[in-house]
CSV table of C-alpha atoms and ligand atoms in Angstrom, one decimal:
chain,number,residue,atom,x,y,z
S,1,MET,CA,85.2,-44.1,11.2
S,2,LYS,CA,87.5,-45.0,8.3
S,3,LYS,CA,86.0,-45.9,4.9
S,4,ILE,CA,87.8,-49.2,4.0
S,5,ALA,CA,90.0,-51.8,5.5
S,6,PHE,CA,92.1,-54.5,3.7
S,7,ILE,CA,92.7,-57.7,5.7
S,8,GLY,CA,95.9,-59.0,4.2
S,9,SER,CA,98.5,-56.9,2.3
S,10,GLY,CA,99.7,-59.4,-0.2
S,11,THR,CA,99.3,-59.2,-4.0
S,12,MET,CA,95.6,-58.2,-4.1
S,13,GLY,CA,95.6,-56.3,-0.8
S,14,THR,CA,98.4,-54.2,-2.2
S,15,ALA,CA,96.7,-53.7,-5.6
S,16,LEU,CA,93.3,-52.7,-4.2
S,17,ALA,CA,94.7,-50.6,-1.3
S,18,THR,CA,96.8,-48.7,-3.9
S,19,ALA,CA,93.7,-48.0,-6.0
S,20,ALA,CA,91.7,-47.0,-2.9
S,21,CYS,CA,94.4,-44.6,-1.8
S,22,LYS,CA,94.2,-42.9,-5.2
S,23,GLY,CA,90.4,-42.8,-5.2
S,24,ILE,CA,89.8,-41.5,-1.7
S,25,SER,CA,92.0,-39.9,1.0
S,26,PRO,CA,94.6,-42.4,2.2
S,27,SER,CA,93.6,-41.3,5.7
S,28,GLU,CA,90.4,-43.2,5.1
S,29,VAL,CA,92.2,-46.5,4.3
S,30,VAL,CA,93.4,-49.1,6.8
S,31,LEU,CA,95.6,-52.2,6.3
S,32,THR,CA,96.6,-55.3,8.3
S,33,ASP,CA,98.9,-58.3,7.7
S,34,VAL,CA,100.2,-61.1,9.8
S,35,VAL,CA,103.7,-60.0,8.7
S,36,VAL,CA,103.7,-56.7,10.5
S,37,GLU,CA,106.7,-55.3,8.7
S,38,LYS,CA,105.1,-56.0,5.3
S,39,GLY,CA,101.9,-54.3,6.1
S,40,LYS,CA,103.6,-51.3,7.8
S,41,LYS,CA,105.9,-50.8,4.8
S,42,LEU,CA,102.9,-50.8,2.4
S,43,ALA,CA,101.0,-48.4,4.6
S,44,GLU,CA,104.0,-46.0,4.7
S,45,GLU,CA,104.3,-46.1,0.9
S,46,LEU,CA,100.6,-45.4,0.4
S,47,GLY,CA,100.3,-42.9,3.3
S,48,CYS,CA,97.4,-44.9,4.9
S,49,HIS,CA,97.1,-46.5,8.3
S,50,PHE,CA,98.4,-49.9,9.5
S,51,VAL,CA,96.9,-51.5,12.5
S,52,ASP,CA,98.2,-54.5,14.4
S,53,THR,CA,95.0,-56.5,14.6
S,54,ASN,CA,92.2,-57.5,12.1
S,55,ALA,CA,89.7,-56.7,14.9
S,56,GLU,CA,90.9,-53.1,15.1
S,57,ALA,CA,90.8,-52.7,11.3
S,58,ILE,CA,87.2,-54.0,11.1
S,59,GLU,CA,86.0,-52.0,14.1
S,60,SER,CA,87.4,-48.8,12.5
S,61,SER,CA,86.0,-49.2,9.0
S,62,GLN,CA,82.8,-49.3,7.1
S,63,TYR,CA,83.9,-51.6,4.2
S,64,VAL,CA,86.1,-54.6,5.0
S,65,VAL,CA,87.9,-56.4,2.2
S,66,PHE,CA,89.2,-59.9,3.0
S,67,CYS,CA,92.4,-60.3,0.9
S,68,VAL,CA,93.7,-63.6,2.4
S,69,LYS,CA,94.2,-66.9,0.6
S,70,PRO,CA,91.2,-69.3,0.6
S,71,GLN,CA,92.9,-71.7,3.0
S,72,PHE,CA,93.3,-69.0,5.7
S,73,LEU,CA,89.8,-67.5,5.3
S,74,LYS,CA,88.0,-69.8,7.8
S,75,SER,CA,90.5,-69.1,10.6
S,76,VAL,CA,90.3,-65.3,9.9
S,77,LEU,CA,86.5,-65.4,10.0
S,78,THR,CA,86.5,-67.3,13.2
S,79,GLU,CA,88.9,-64.8,14.7
S,80,VAL,CA,86.8,-61.7,13.7
S,81,LYS,CA,83.3,-63.1,14.3
S,82,PRO,CA,83.0,-61.5,17.8
S,83,VAL,CA,84.0,-58.1,16.2
S,84,PHE,CA,81.1,-58.2,13.7
S,85,GLU,CA,78.8,-59.3,16.5
S,86,ARG,CA,79.8,-56.4,18.6
S,87,CYS,CA,79.5,-53.9,15.8
S,88,ALA,CA,76.1,-55.3,14.7
S,89,SER,CA,74.8,-54.9,18.3
S,90,ALA,CA,76.0,-51.3,18.3
S,91,GLY,CA,74.1,-50.7,15.1
S,92,GLU,CA,77.2,-49.9,13.0
S,93,GLU,CA,76.9,-50.4,9.2
S,94,LYS,CA,79.5,-52.9,7.9
S,95,VAL,CA,80.0,-54.0,4.4
S,96,ILE,CA,82.1,-57.1,3.8
S,97,VAL,CA,83.8,-57.4,0.4
S,98,SER,CA,84.9,-60.8,-0.7
S,99,ILE,CA,87.6,-61.3,-3.3
S,100,VAL,CA,88.4,-64.8,-2.2
S,101,ALA,CA,88.2,-67.1,-5.3
S,102,GLY,CA,85.4,-69.5,-5.2
S,103,VAL,CA,83.9,-68.5,-1.9
S,104,GLU,CA,80.2,-67.6,-1.9
S,105,VAL,CA,78.4,-64.9,0.0
S,106,SER,CA,76.6,-67.5,2.0
S,107,THR,CA,79.9,-68.7,3.4
S,108,TYR,CA,80.5,-65.3,5.1
S,109,GLN,CA,76.9,-65.2,6.3
S,110,GLU,CA,77.2,-68.7,7.8
S,111,GLU,CA,80.7,-68.4,9.3
S,112,LEU,CA,80.0,-65.0,10.8
S,113,GLY,CA,76.4,-65.8,11.9
S,114,LEU,CA,75.2,-62.7,10.0
S,115,ALA,CA,71.5,-63.7,9.7
S,116,GLY,CA,69.3,-60.7,10.7
S,117,LYS,CA,72.4,-58.5,11.3
S,118,ASN,CA,73.2,-55.1,9.7
S,119,VAL,CA,76.1,-56.6,7.7
S,120,SER,CA,76.1,-56.6,3.9
S,121,VAL,CA,78.3,-58.8,1.7
S,122,ILE,CA,79.5,-57.9,-1.8
S,123,ARG,CA,81.2,-60.6,-3.7
S,124,ILE,CA,83.7,-59.4,-6.3
S,125,LEU,CA,86.6,-60.7,-8.3
S,126,PRO,CA,89.4,-58.3,-9.2
S,127,ASN,CA,92.6,-59.1,-11.1
S,128,THR,CA,96.2,-58.1,-10.6
S,129,ALA,CA,96.2,-55.3,-13.1
S,130,CYS,CA,94.2,-53.3,-10.5
S,131,LEU,CA,97.7,-52.3,-9.2
S,132,ILE,CA,98.2,-50.1,-12.3
S,133,GLY,CA,94.7,-48.9,-12.7
S,134,ARG,CA,94.1,-51.3,-15.7
S,135,GLY,CA,92.3,-54.1,-13.8
S,136,PHE,CA,88.8,-55.4,-14.2
S,137,ILE,CA,86.5,-56.1,-11.2
S,138,LEU,CA,83.4,-58.3,-11.6
S,139,ILE,CA,80.6,-57.9,-9.0
S,140,GLU,CA,78.1,-60.6,-8.4
S,141,GLN,CA,74.6,-59.3,-8.5
S,142,GLY,CA,72.5,-60.2,-5.4
S,143,ASP,CA,70.4,-59.0,-2.5
S,144,SER,CA,73.2,-59.2,0.1
S,145,TYR,CA,74.0,-55.4,-0.4
S,146,THR,CA,72.3,-52.3,-1.5
S,147,GLU,CA,72.6,-50.3,-4.7
S,148,GLU,CA,74.0,-47.4,-2.7
S,149,GLN,CA,76.7,-49.6,-1.2
S,150,GLU,CA,77.7,-51.0,-4.7
S,151,LYS,CA,77.8,-47.4,-6.0
S,152,GLU,CA,80.0,-46.2,-3.1
S,153,PHE,CA,82.3,-49.3,-3.4
S,154,ARG,CA,82.8,-48.6,-7.1
S,155,TYR,CA,83.6,-45.0,-6.3
S,156,ILE,CA,86.2,-46.0,-3.7
S,157,LEU,CA,87.9,-48.4,-6.1
S,158,ARG,CA,87.4,-46.5,-9.3
S,159,GLU,CA,91.2,-46.1,-9.8
S,160,ALA,CA,91.6,-49.9,-10.0
S,161,GLY,CA,90.2,-50.1,-13.6
S,162,GLY,CA,86.9,-51.2,-15.1
S,163,PHE,CA,83.8,-52.9,-13.5
S,164,ASP,CA,81.0,-55.1,-14.6
S,165,SER,CA,78.3,-56.8,-12.6
S,166,LEU,CA,77.0,-60.3,-13.5
S,167,PRO,CA,74.2,-62.5,-12.3
S,168,ALA,CA,75.3,-65.3,-9.9
S,169,SER,CA,74.7,-67.9,-12.7
S,170,GLN,CA,77.5,-66.3,-14.8
S,171,PHE,CA,79.8,-64.9,-12.1
S,172,VAL,CA,82.2,-67.8,-11.9
S,173,ALA,CA,82.5,-68.1,-15.7
S,174,GLY,CA,83.3,-64.3,-15.8
S,175,THR,CA,85.8,-64.4,-13.0
S,176,VAL,CA,87.7,-67.4,-14.4
S,177,LEU,CA,88.4,-65.4,-17.6
S,178,THR,CA,89.3,-62.1,-15.8
S,179,SER,CA,91.4,-63.6,-13.0
S,180,THR,CA,93.2,-66.5,-14.7
S,181,SER,CA,93.9,-64.9,-18.1
S,182,PRO,CA,96.8,-62.8,-16.8
S,183,ALA,CA,98.7,-66.1,-16.1
S,184,PHE,CA,97.9,-67.5,-19.5
S,185,ILE,CA,98.8,-64.2,-21.3
S,186,ALA,CA,102.1,-63.9,-19.4
S,187,MET,CA,102.9,-67.5,-20.5
S,188,PHE,CA,102.0,-66.6,-24.1
S,189,ALA,CA,104.0,-63.4,-24.0
S,190,ASN,CA,107.1,-65.3,-22.8
S,191,SER,CA,106.6,-68.0,-25.4
S,192,LEU,CA,106.5,-65.3,-28.1
S,193,ALA,CA,109.7,-63.8,-26.6
S,194,ASP,CA,111.3,-67.3,-26.6
S,195,GLY,CA,110.5,-67.6,-30.3
S,196,GLY,CA,112.1,-64.2,-30.9
S,197,VAL,CA,115.3,-65.3,-29.0
S,198,TYR,CA,115.3,-68.6,-31.0
S,199,ASN,CA,115.3,-66.5,-34.2
S,200,GLY,CA,118.3,-64.4,-32.9
S,201,LEU,CA,116.9,-61.5,-30.9
S,202,LEU,CA,118.3,-60.5,-27.5
S,203,ARG,CA,116.0,-61.4,-24.6
S,204,ALA,CA,115.3,-57.8,-23.7
S,205,GLN,CA,114.4,-57.0,-27.3
S,206,ALA,CA,112.2,-60.1,-27.7
S,207,ARG,CA,110.4,-59.3,-24.4
S,208,ARG,CA,109.6,-55.8,-25.5
S,209,TYR,CA,108.5,-56.7,-29.0
S,210,ALA,CA,106.3,-59.5,-27.7
S,211,LEU,CA,104.6,-57.2,-25.2
S,212,GLU,CA,104.2,-54.3,-27.7
S,213,GLY,CA,102.6,-56.8,-30.1
S,214,ILE,CA,100.1,-57.9,-27.5
S,215,LEU,CA,99.4,-54.4,-26.2
S,216,GLY,CA,98.8,-52.9,-29.7
S,217,THR,CA,96.7,-55.9,-30.7
S,218,VAL,CA,94.5,-55.7,-27.6
S,219,GLN,CA,94.0,-51.9,-28.0
S,220,LEU,CA,93.0,-52.4,-31.7
S,221,LEU,CA,90.6,-55.2,-30.8
S,222,LEU,CA,89.0,-53.2,-28.0
S,223,GLN,CA,88.3,-50.3,-30.4
S,224,SER,CA,86.7,-52.6,-33.0
S,225,GLU,CA,83.4,-54.4,-33.1
S,226,LYS,CA,84.8,-57.0,-35.5
S,227,HIS,CA,85.1,-60.7,-34.7
S,228,LEU,CA,88.4,-61.2,-32.8
S,229,GLU,CA,89.9,-63.3,-35.5
S,230,GLY,CA,89.1,-60.8,-38.2
S,231,LEU,CA,92.4,-59.3,-37.2
S,232,LYS,CA,94.1,-62.7,-37.7
S,233,ASP,CA,92.6,-62.8,-41.3
S,234,ASP,CA,93.9,-59.2,-41.9
S,235,VAL,CA,97.4,-60.2,-40.9
S,236,CYS,CA,97.6,-63.5,-42.7
S,237,SER,CA,98.6,-62.9,-46.4
S,238,PRO,CA,98.4,-65.8,-48.8
S,239,ALA,CA,101.1,-68.3,-48.1
S,240,GLY,CA,102.7,-65.7,-45.8
S,241,PRO,CA,104.6,-66.3,-42.6
S,242,ALA,CA,101.7,-65.5,-40.3
S,243,MET,CA,99.5,-68.1,-42.0
S,244,ILE,CA,102.3,-70.7,-41.8
S,245,GLY,CA,102.5,-69.9,-38.0
S,246,VAL,CA,98.7,-70.2,-37.6
S,247,LYS,CA,98.8,-73.7,-39.1
S,248,THR,CA,101.6,-74.7,-36.8
S,249,LEU,CA,99.6,-73.5,-33.8
S,250,GLU,CA,96.5,-75.4,-35.0
S,251,ASP,CA,98.6,-78.6,-35.6
S,252,THR,CA,99.8,-78.4,-32.0
S,253,GLY,CA,96.4,-77.9,-30.4
S,254,PHE,CA,96.7,-74.2,-29.5
S,255,ARG,CA,93.0,-73.4,-29.3
S,256,SER,CA,92.0,-76.6,-27.5
S,257,SER,CA,94.8,-76.1,-25.0
S,258,VAL,CA,93.5,-72.6,-24.2
S,259,ILE,CA,89.9,-73.7,-24.1
S,260,ASN,CA,90.7,-76.6,-21.8
S,261,ALA,CA,92.8,-74.4,-19.5
S,262,VAL,CA,89.8,-72.1,-19.0
S,263,ALA,CA,87.4,-75.0,-18.6
S,264,ASP,CA,89.7,-76.7,-16.0
S,265,ALA,CA,90.2,-73.4,-14.1
S,266,TYR,CA,86.4,-73.2,-13.9
S,267,LYS,CA,86.1,-76.6,-12.3
S,268,ARG,CA,88.8,-75.7,-9.7
S,269,PHE,CA,87.0,-72.5,-8.6
S,270,ALA,CA,84.1,-74.7,-7.3
S,271,GLU,CA,86.6,-76.9,-5.3
S,272,ILE,CA,88.6,-74.1,-3.6
S,273,GLY,CA,85.4,-72.4,-2.5
S,274,LYS,CA,84.6,-75.1,0.0
S,275,ILE,CA,86.6,-73.6,2.8
S,276,LYS,CA,87.7,-75.9,5.7
U,301,NAP,N1,96.4,-63.0,-7.0
U,301,NAP,C1,95.4,-62.8,-7.8
U,301,NAP,O1,95.6,-62.6,-9.0
U,301,NAP,C2,93.9,-62.9,-7.3
U,301,NAP,C3,92.9,-62.5,-8.2
U,301,NAP,C4,91.6,-62.5,-7.7
U,301,NAP,C5,91.3,-62.9,-6.4
U,301,NAP,N2,92.3,-63.3,-5.6
U,301,NAP,C6,92.0,-63.7,-4.3
U,301,NAP,O2,92.6,-62.8,-3.4
U,301,NAP,C7,93.0,-63.4,-2.2
U,301,NAP,C8,94.4,-63.0,-1.8
U,301,NAP,O3,95.3,-63.5,-2.8
U,301,NAP,P1,96.7,-62.9,-2.9
U,301,NAP,O4,97.3,-63.4,-4.2
U,301,NAP,O5,96.7,-61.4,-2.6
U,301,NAP,O6,97.4,-63.7,-1.7
U,301,NAP,P2,98.8,-63.3,-0.9
U,301,NAP,O7,99.7,-62.5,-1.8
U,301,NAP,O8,99.2,-64.5,-0.3
U,301,NAP,O9,98.2,-62.3,0.2
U,301,NAP,C9,97.5,-62.7,1.3
U,301,NAP,C10,98.1,-61.8,2.4
U,301,NAP,O10,97.3,-62.0,3.6
U,301,NAP,C11,98.3,-62.2,4.7
U,301,NAP,N3,97.6,-63.0,5.7
U,301,NAP,C12,97.5,-64.3,5.9
U,301,NAP,N4,96.8,-64.6,7.0
U,301,NAP,C13,96.4,-63.4,7.5
U,301,NAP,C14,95.6,-63.1,8.7
U,301,NAP,N5,95.2,-64.0,9.5
U,301,NAP,N6,95.4,-61.8,8.9
U,301,NAP,C15,95.9,-60.8,8.1
U,301,NAP,N7,96.6,-61.1,7.0
U,301,NAP,C16,96.9,-62.4,6.7
U,301,NAP,C17,99.4,-63.0,4.1
U,301,NAP,O11,100.6,-62.9,4.9
U,301,NAP,P3,101.9,-63.8,4.5
U,301,NAP,O12,102.9,-62.9,4.2
U,301,NAP,O13,102.2,-64.5,5.8
U,301,NAP,O14,101.5,-64.8,3.5
U,301,NAP,C18,99.6,-62.2,2.8
U,301,NAP,O15,100.3,-61.0,2.9
U,301,NAP,C19,92.8,-64.9,-2.4
U,301,NAP,O16,91.7,-65.4,-1.7
U,301,NAP,C20,92.6,-65.1,-3.9
U,301,NAP,O17,91.6,-66.1,-4.2
U,301,NAP,C21,93.7,-63.3,-6.0
């Protein structure tokens, strides 16, 4: 029996399988993908196994992570339902791990007919930085898995980055911040770089200085207990350039744009979770 299977070798399948292959032996890790060449190539790079069918991956593994887009989840669950039934009848322990945005534990239980079967479900939400070991994985608290399973799962994926667990009532709010913020931060970084180019820097210089500015700021803020905008106050000297820039951002609705983006993303999570 292998330890963990990833169904789908796209962005997140790649990021999580990469972390798993650093945390445990790659011989314990299995991948699938509809595009066979893509899955095989990744498995070769990581030194883990590629198998042709989702059924084979599930049968051979204790933990099964579904890494497909929400619109494909229903058909994948319909396809693999008989496999879970077979494994449950044989008394094999299976732990489903959901990373699919917006999809609740009950969806897996209903779609796979898991009531009364020996199948646990852990709902998590990772982000793309798991690929380089700087991701953050939120775990929804609940009674659909055991403490030992959560502990083991964290162990398998410890090379992905940090973890936190949240009650169901806060899980979506947490996941919206950790999973959508990379998109917003990338846009912000590129906008900073555009400003640098506008002022005469080469693109490559502007890109690097914008990213160094963000990286150093984040590291400084993580080490401090101070209010996040305390740093802004430290940087803004009287009538200085930073304060002038802060006023421009305020005039153009910077804060409300960001707050609205996070609020709108939260609404969308509930919609995409209703799989058809
Ligand atoms: N990307 C993020 O930042 C992020 C963050 C948190 C959570 N998530 C969640 O992670 C999930 C995957 O997202 P992603 O960005 O990794 O998507 P993605 O890059 O499209 O990866 C999905 C992979 O699954 C493959 N696939 C599709 N149908 C399949 C099937 N029946 N059996 C096996 N593999 C199949 C796809 O093949 P093709 O090559 O044909 O497309 C693709 O390689 C989503 O549900 C999303 O909500 C994503």
